[in-house]
Structure formats: C-alpha cells, structure tokens
PDB file of N, CA and C in Angstrom:
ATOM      1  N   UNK A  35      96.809 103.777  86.500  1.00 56.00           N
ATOM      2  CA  UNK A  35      96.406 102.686  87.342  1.00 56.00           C
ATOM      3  C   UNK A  35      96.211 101.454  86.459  1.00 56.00           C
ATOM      4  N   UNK A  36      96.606 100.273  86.616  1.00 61.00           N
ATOM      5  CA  UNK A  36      96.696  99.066  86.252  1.00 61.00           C
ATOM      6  C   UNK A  36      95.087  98.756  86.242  1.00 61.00           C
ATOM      7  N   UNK A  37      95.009  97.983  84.921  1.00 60.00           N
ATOM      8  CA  UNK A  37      93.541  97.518  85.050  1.00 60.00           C
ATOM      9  C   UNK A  37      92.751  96.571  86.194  1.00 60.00           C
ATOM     10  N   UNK A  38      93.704  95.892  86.421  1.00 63.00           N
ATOM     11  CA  UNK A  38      93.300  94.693  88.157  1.00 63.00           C
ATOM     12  C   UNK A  38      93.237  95.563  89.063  1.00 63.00           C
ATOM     13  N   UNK A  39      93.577  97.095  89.164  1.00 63.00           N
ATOM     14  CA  UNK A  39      93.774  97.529  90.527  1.00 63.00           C
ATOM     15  C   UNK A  39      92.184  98.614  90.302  1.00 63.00           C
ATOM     16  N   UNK A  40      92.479  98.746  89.143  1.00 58.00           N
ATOM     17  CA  UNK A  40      90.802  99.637  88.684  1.00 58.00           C
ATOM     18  C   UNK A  40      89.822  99.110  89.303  1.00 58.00           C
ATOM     19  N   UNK A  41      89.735  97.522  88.823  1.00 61.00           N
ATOM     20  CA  UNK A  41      88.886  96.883  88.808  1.00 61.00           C
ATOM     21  C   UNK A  41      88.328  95.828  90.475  1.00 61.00           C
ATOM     22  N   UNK A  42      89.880  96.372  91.038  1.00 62.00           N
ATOM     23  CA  UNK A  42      89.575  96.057  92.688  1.00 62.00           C
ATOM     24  C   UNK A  42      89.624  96.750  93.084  1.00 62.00           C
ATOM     25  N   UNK A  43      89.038  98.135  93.019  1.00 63.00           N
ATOM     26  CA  UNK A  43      88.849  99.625  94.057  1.00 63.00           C
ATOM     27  C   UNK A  43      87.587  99.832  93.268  1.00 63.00           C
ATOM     28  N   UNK A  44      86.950  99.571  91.991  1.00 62.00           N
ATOM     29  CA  UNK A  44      85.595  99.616  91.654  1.00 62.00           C
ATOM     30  C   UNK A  44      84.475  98.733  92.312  1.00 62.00           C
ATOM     31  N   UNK A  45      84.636  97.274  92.492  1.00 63.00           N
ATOM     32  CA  UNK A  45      83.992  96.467  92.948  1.00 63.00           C
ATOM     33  C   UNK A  45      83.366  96.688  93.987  1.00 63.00           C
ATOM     34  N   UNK A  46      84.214  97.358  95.186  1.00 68.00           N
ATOM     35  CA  UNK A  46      83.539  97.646  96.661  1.00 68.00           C
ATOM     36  C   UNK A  46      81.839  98.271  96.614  1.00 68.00           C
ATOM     37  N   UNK A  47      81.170  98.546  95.887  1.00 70.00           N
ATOM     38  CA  UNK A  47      80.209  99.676  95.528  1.00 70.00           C
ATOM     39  C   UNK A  47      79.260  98.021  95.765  1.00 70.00           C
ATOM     40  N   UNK A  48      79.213  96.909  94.863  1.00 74.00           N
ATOM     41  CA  UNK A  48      78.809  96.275  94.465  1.00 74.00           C
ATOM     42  C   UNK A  48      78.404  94.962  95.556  1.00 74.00           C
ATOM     43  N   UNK A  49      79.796  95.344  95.776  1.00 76.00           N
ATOM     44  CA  UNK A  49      79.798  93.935  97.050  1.00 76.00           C
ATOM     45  C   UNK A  49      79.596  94.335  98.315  1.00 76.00           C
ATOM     46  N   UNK A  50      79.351  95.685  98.447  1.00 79.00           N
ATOM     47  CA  UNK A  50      78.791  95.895  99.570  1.00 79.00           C
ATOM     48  C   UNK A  50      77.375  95.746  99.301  1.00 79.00           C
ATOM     49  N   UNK A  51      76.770  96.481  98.474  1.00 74.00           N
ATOM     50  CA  UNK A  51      75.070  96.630  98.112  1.00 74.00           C
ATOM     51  C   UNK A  51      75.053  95.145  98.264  1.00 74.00           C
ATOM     52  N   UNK A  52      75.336  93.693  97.727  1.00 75.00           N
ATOM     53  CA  UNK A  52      74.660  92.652  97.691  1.00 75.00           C
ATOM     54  C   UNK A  52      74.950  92.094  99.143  1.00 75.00           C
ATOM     55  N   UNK A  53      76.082  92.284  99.964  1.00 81.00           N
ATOM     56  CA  UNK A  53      76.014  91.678 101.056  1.00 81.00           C
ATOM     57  C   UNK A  53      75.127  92.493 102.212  1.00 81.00           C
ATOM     58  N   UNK A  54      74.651  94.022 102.055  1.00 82.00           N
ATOM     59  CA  UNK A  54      73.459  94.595 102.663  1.00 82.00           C
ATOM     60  C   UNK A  54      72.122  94.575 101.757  1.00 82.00           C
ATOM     61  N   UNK A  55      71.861  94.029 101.078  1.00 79.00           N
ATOM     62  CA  UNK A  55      70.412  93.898 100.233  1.00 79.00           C
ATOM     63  C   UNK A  55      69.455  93.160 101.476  1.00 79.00           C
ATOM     64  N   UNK A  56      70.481  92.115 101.800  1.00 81.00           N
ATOM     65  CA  UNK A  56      69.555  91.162 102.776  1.00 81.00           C
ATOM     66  C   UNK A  56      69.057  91.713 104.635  1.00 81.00           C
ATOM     67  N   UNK A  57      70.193  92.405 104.924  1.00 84.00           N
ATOM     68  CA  UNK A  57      69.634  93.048 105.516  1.00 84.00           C
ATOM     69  C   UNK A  57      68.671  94.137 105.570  1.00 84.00           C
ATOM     70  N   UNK A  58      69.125  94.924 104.922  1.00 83.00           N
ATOM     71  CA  UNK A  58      67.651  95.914 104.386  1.00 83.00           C
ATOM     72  C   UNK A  58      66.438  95.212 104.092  1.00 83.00           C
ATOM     73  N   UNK A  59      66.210  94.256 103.398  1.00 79.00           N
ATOM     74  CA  UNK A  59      65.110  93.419 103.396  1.00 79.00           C
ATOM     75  C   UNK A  59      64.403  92.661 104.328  1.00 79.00           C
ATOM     76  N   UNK A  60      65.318  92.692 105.377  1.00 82.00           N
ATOM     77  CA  UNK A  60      64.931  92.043 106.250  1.00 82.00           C
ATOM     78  C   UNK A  60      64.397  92.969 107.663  1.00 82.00           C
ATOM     79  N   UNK A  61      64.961  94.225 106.999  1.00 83.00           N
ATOM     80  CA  UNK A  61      64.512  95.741 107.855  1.00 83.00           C
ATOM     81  C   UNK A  61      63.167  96.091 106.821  1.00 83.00           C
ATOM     82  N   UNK A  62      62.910  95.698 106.234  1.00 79.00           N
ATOM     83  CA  UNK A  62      61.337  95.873 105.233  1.00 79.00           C
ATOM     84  C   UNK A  62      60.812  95.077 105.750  1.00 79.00           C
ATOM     85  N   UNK A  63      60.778  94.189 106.220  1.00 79.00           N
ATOM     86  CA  UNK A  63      59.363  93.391 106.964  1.00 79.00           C
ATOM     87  C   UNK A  63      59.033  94.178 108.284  1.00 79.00           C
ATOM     88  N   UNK A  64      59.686  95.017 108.922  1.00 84.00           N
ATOM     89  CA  UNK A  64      59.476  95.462 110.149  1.00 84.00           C
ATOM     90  C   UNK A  64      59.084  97.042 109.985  1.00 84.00           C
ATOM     91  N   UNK A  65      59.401  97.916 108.927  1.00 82.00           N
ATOM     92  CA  UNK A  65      59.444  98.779 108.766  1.00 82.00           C
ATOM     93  C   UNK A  65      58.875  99.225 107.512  1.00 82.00           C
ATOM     94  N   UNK A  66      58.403 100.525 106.717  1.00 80.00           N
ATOM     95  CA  UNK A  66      57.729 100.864 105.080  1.00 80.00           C
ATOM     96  C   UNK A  66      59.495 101.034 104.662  1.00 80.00           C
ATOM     97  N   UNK A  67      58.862 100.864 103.508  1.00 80.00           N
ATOM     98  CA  UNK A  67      60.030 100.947 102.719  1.00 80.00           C
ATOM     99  C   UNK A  67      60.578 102.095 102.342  1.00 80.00           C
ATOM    100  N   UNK A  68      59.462 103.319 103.121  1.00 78.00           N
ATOM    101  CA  UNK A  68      60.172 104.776 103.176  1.00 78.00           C
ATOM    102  C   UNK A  68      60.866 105.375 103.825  1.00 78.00           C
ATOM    103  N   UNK A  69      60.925 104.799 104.421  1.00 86.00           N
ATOM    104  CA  UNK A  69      61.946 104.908 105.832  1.00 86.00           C
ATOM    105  C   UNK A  69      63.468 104.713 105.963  1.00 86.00           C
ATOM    106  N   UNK A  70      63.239 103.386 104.859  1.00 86.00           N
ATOM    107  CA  UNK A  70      64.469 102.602 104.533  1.00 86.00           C
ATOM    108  C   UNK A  70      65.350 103.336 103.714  1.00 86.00           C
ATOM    109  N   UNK A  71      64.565 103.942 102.554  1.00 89.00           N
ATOM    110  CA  UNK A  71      64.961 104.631 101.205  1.00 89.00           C
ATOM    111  C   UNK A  71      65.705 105.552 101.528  1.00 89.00           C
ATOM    112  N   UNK A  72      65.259 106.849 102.486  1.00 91.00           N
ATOM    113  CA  UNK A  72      65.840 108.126 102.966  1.00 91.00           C
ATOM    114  C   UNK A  72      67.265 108.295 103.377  1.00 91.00           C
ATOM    115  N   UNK A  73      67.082 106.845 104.263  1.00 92.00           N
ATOM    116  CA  UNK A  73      68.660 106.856 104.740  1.00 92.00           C
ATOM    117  C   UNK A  73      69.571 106.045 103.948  1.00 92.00           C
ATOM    118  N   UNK A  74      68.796 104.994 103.347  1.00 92.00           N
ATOM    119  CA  UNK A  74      69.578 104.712 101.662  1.00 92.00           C
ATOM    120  C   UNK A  74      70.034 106.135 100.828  1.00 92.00           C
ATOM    121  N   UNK A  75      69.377 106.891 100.401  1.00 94.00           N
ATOM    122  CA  UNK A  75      70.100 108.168  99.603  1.00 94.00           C
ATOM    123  C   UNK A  75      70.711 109.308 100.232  1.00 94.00           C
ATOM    124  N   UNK A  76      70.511 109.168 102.138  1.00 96.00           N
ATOM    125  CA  UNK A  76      71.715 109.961 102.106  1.00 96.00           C
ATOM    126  C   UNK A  76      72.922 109.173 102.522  1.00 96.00           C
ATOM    127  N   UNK A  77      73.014 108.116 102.489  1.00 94.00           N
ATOM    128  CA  UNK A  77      74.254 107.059 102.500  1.00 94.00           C
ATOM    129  C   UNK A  77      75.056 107.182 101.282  1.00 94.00           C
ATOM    130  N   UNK A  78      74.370 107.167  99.959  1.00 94.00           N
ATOM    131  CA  UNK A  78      74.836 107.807  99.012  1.00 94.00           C
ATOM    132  C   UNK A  78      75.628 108.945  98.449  1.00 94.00           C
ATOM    133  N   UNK A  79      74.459 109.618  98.932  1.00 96.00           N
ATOM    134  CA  UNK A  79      74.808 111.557  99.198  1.00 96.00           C
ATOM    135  C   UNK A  79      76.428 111.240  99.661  1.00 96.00           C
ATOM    136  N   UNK A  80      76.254 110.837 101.037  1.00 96.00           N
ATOM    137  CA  UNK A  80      77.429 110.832 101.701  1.00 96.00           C
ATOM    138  C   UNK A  80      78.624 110.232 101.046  1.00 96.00           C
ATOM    139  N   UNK A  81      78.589 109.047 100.785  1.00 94.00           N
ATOM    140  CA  UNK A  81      79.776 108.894  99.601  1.00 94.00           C
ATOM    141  C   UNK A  81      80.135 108.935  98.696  1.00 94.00           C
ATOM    142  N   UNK A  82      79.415 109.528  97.860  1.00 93.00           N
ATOM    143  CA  UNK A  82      79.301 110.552  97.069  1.00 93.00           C
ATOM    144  C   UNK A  82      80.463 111.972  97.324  1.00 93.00           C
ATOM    145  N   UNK A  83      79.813 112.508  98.099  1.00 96.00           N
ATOM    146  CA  UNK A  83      80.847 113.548  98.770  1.00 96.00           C
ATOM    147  C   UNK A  83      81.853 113.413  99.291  1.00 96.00           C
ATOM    148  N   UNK A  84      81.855 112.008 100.014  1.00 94.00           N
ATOM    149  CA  UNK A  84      83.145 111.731 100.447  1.00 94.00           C
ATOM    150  C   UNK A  84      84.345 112.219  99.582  1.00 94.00           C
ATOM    151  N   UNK A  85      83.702 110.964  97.914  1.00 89.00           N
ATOM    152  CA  UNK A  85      84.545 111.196  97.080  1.00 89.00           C
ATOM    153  C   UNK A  85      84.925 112.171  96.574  1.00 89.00           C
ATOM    154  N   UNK A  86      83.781 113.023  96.429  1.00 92.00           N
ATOM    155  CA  UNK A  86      84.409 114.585  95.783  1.00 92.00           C
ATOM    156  C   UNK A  86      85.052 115.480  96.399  1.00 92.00           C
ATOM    157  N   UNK A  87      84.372 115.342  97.531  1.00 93.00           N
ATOM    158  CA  UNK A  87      85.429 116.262  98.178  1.00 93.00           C
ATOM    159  C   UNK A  87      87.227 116.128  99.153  1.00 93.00           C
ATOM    160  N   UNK A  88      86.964 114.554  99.260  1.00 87.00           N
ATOM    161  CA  UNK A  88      87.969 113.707 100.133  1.00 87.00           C
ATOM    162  C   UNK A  88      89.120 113.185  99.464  1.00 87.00           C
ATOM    163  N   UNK A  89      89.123 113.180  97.908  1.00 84.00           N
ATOM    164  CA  UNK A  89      90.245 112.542  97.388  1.00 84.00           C
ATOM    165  C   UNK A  89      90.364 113.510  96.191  1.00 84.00           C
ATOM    166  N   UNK A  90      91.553 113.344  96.274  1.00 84.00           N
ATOM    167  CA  UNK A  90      92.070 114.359  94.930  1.00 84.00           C
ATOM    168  C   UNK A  90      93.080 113.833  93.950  1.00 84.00           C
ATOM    169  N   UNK A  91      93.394 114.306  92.855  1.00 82.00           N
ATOM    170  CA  UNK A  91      93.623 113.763  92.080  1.00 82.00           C
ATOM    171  C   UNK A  91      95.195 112.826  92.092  1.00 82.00           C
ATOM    172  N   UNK A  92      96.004 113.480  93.145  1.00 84.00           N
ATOM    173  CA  UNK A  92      96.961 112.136  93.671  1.00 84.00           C
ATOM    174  C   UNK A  92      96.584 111.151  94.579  1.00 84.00           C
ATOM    175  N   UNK A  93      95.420 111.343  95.133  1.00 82.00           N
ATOM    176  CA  UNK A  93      95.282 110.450  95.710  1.00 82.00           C
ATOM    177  C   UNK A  93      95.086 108.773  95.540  1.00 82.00           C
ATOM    178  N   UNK A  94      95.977 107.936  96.449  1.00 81.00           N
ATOM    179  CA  UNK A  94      95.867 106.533  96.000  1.00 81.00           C
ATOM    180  C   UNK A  94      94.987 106.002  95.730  1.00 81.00           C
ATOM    181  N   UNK A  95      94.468 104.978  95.185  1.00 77.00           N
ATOM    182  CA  UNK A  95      93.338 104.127  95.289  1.00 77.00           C
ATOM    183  C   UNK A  95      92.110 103.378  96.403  1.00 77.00           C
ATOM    184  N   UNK A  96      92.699 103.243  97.674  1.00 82.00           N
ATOM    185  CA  UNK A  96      92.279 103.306  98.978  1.00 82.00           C
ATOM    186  C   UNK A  96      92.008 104.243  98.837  1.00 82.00           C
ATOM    187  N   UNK A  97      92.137 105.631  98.832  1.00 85.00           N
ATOM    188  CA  UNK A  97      91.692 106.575  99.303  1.00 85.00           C
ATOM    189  C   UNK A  97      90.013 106.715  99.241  1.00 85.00           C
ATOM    190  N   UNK A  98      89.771 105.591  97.802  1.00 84.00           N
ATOM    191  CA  UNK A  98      88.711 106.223  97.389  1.00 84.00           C
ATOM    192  C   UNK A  98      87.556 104.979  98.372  1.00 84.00           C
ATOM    193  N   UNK A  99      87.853 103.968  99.096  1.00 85.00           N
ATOM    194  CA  UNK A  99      87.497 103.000  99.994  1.00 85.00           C
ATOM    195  C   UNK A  99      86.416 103.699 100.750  1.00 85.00           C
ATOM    196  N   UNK A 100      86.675 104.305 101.127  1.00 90.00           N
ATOM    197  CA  UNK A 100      85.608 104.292 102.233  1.00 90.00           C
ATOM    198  C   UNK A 100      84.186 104.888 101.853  1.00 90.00           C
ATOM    199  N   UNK A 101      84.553 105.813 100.947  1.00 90.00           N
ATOM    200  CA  UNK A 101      83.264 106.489  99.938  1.00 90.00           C
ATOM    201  C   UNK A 101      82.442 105.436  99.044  1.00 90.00           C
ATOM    202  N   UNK A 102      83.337 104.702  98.786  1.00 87.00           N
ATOM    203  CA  UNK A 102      82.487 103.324  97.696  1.00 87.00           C
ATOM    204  C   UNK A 102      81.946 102.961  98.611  1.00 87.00           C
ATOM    205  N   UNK A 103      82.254 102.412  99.756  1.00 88.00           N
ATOM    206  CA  UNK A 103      81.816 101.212 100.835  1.00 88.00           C
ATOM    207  C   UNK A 103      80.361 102.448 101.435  1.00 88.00           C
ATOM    208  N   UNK A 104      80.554 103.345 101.366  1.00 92.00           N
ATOM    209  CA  UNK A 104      79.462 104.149 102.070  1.00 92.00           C
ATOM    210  C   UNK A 104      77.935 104.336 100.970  1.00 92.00           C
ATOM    211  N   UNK A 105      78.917 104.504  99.850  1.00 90.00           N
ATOM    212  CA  UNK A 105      77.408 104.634  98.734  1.00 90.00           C
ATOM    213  C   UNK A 105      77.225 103.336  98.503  1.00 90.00           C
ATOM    214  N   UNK A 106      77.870 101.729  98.395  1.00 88.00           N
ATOM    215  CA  UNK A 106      77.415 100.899  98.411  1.00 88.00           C
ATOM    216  C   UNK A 106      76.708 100.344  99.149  1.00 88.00           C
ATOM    217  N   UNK A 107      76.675 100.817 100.750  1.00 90.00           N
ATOM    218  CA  UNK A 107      75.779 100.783 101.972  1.00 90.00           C
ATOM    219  C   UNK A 107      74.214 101.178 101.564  1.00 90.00           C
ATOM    220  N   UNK A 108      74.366 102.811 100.727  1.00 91.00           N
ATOM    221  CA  UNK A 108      73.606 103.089 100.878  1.00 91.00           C
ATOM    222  C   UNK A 108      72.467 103.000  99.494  1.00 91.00           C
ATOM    223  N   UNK A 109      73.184 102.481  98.439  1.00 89.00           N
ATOM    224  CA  UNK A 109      72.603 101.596  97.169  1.00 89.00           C
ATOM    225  C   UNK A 109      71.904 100.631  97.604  1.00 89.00           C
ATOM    226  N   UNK A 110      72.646 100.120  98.808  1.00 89.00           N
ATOM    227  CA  UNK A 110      71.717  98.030  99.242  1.00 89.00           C
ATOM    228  C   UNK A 110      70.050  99.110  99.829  1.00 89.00           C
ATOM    229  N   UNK A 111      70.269 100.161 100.874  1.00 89.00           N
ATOM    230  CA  UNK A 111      68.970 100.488 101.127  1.00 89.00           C
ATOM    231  C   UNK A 111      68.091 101.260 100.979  1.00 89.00           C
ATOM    232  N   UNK A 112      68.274 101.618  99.113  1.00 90.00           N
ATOM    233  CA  UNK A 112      67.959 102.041  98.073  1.00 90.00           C
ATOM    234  C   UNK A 112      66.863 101.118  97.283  1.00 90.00           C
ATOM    235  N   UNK A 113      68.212 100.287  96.958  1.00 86.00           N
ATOM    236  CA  UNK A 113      66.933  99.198  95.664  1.00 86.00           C
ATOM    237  C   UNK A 113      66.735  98.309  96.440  1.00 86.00           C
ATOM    238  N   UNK A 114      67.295  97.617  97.434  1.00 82.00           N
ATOM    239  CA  UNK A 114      66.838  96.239  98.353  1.00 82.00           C
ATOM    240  C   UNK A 114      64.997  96.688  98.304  1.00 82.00           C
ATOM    241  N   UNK A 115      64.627  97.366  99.309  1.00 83.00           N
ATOM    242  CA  UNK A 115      63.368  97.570  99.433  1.00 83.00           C
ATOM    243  C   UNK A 115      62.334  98.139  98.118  1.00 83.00           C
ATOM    244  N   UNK A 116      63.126  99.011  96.944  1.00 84.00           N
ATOM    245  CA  UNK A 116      62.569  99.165  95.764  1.00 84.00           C
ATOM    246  C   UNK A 116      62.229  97.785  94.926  1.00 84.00           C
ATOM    247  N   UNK A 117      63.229  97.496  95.483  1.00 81.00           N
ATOM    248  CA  UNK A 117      62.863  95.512  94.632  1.00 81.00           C
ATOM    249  C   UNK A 117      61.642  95.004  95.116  1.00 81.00           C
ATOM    250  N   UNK A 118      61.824  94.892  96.308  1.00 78.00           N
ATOM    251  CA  UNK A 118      60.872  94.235  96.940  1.00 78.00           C
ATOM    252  C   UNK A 118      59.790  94.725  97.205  1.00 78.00           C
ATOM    253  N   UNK A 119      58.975  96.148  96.906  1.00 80.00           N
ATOM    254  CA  UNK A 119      57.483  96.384  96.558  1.00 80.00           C
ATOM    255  C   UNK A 119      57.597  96.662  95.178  1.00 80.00           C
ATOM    256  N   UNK A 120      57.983  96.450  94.222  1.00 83.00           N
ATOM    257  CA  UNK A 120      58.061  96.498  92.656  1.00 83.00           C
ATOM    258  C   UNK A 120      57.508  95.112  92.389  1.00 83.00           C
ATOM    259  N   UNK A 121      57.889  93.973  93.381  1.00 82.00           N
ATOM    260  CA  UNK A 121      57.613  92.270  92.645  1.00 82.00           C
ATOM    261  C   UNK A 121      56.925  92.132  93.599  1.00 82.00           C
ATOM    262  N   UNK A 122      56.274  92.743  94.834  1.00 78.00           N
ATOM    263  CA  UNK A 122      55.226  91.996  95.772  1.00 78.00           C
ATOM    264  C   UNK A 122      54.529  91.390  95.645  1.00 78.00           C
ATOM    265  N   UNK A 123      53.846  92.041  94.692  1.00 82.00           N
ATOM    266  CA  UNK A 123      52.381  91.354  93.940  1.00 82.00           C
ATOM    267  C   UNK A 123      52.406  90.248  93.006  1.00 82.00           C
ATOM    268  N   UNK A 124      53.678  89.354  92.620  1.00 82.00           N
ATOM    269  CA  UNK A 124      53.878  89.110  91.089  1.00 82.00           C
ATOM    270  C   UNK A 124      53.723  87.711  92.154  1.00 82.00           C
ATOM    271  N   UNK A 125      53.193  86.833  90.998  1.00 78.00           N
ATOM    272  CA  UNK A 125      52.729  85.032  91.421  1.00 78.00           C
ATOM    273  C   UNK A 125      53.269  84.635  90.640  1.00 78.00           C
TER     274      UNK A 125
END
C-alpha cells in the first residue's frame, strides 16, 4: 500500500473522534460521564472486532472504513467526557 493511501484509511479514527468530541460533551452536561464512557468502549470493542474479524489480509483498504469510523465514534465518547472531568476544576 502506497504511503498517501496508508495515511488516508488511518486518519478516519481521528477525524471522527474530533468531529464527535463536541457532541459527547455536549451529552455531558445532561448526563454523568459514566454513562457516556460505557457506550464509548463498546463502540470501540465493536470496531475493534469489526476489524479483526471483518477484514482479512486481501482485503482492500475501505474494507477497513467502517471499523475505524466505529472505534473513532467510540474514542470521541471515551476521552470527550474523560477530558472534561479531569480539567473541571482547573481556573
């Protein structure tokens, strides 16, 4: 695999977590942040497994799409709300 194509089937993980950080955060004012977390790590779990078990070793690069986009879902409602009672207190 070409390094540009590595590096645009890696990214999805990333750019999903920052474009859901804000929502999850914005599901922390209404909700504990334990609530949030649970289904943050099995969003993970889940693409996670996707990947291991869903793509194999010919498989294209898309293939591996939908598993990034799922653990990056579930990374944003992971640390979004870990962020935000870690610095609550800080002035």
């Amino acid at each position: 695999m070409a390094p540009g194509a590595l590096a645009q089937s890696t990214a999805r993980p990333p750019a999903t977590w920052h474009l859901l950080c804000g929502v999850a955060n914005a599901l922390r004012t209404r909700a504990s942040a334990k609530y949030l977390v649970l289904p943050g790590l099995v969003g993970l779990a889940a693409g996670t497994a996707y990947i291991a078990l869903g793509v194999h070793a010919g498989s294209g690069r898309w293939s591996f799409l939908p598993g990034l986009i799922l653990a990056g879902a579930g990374m944003a409602f992971i640390w979004g709300p870990v962020y935000s009672l870690a610095t609550r207190d800080l002035r």
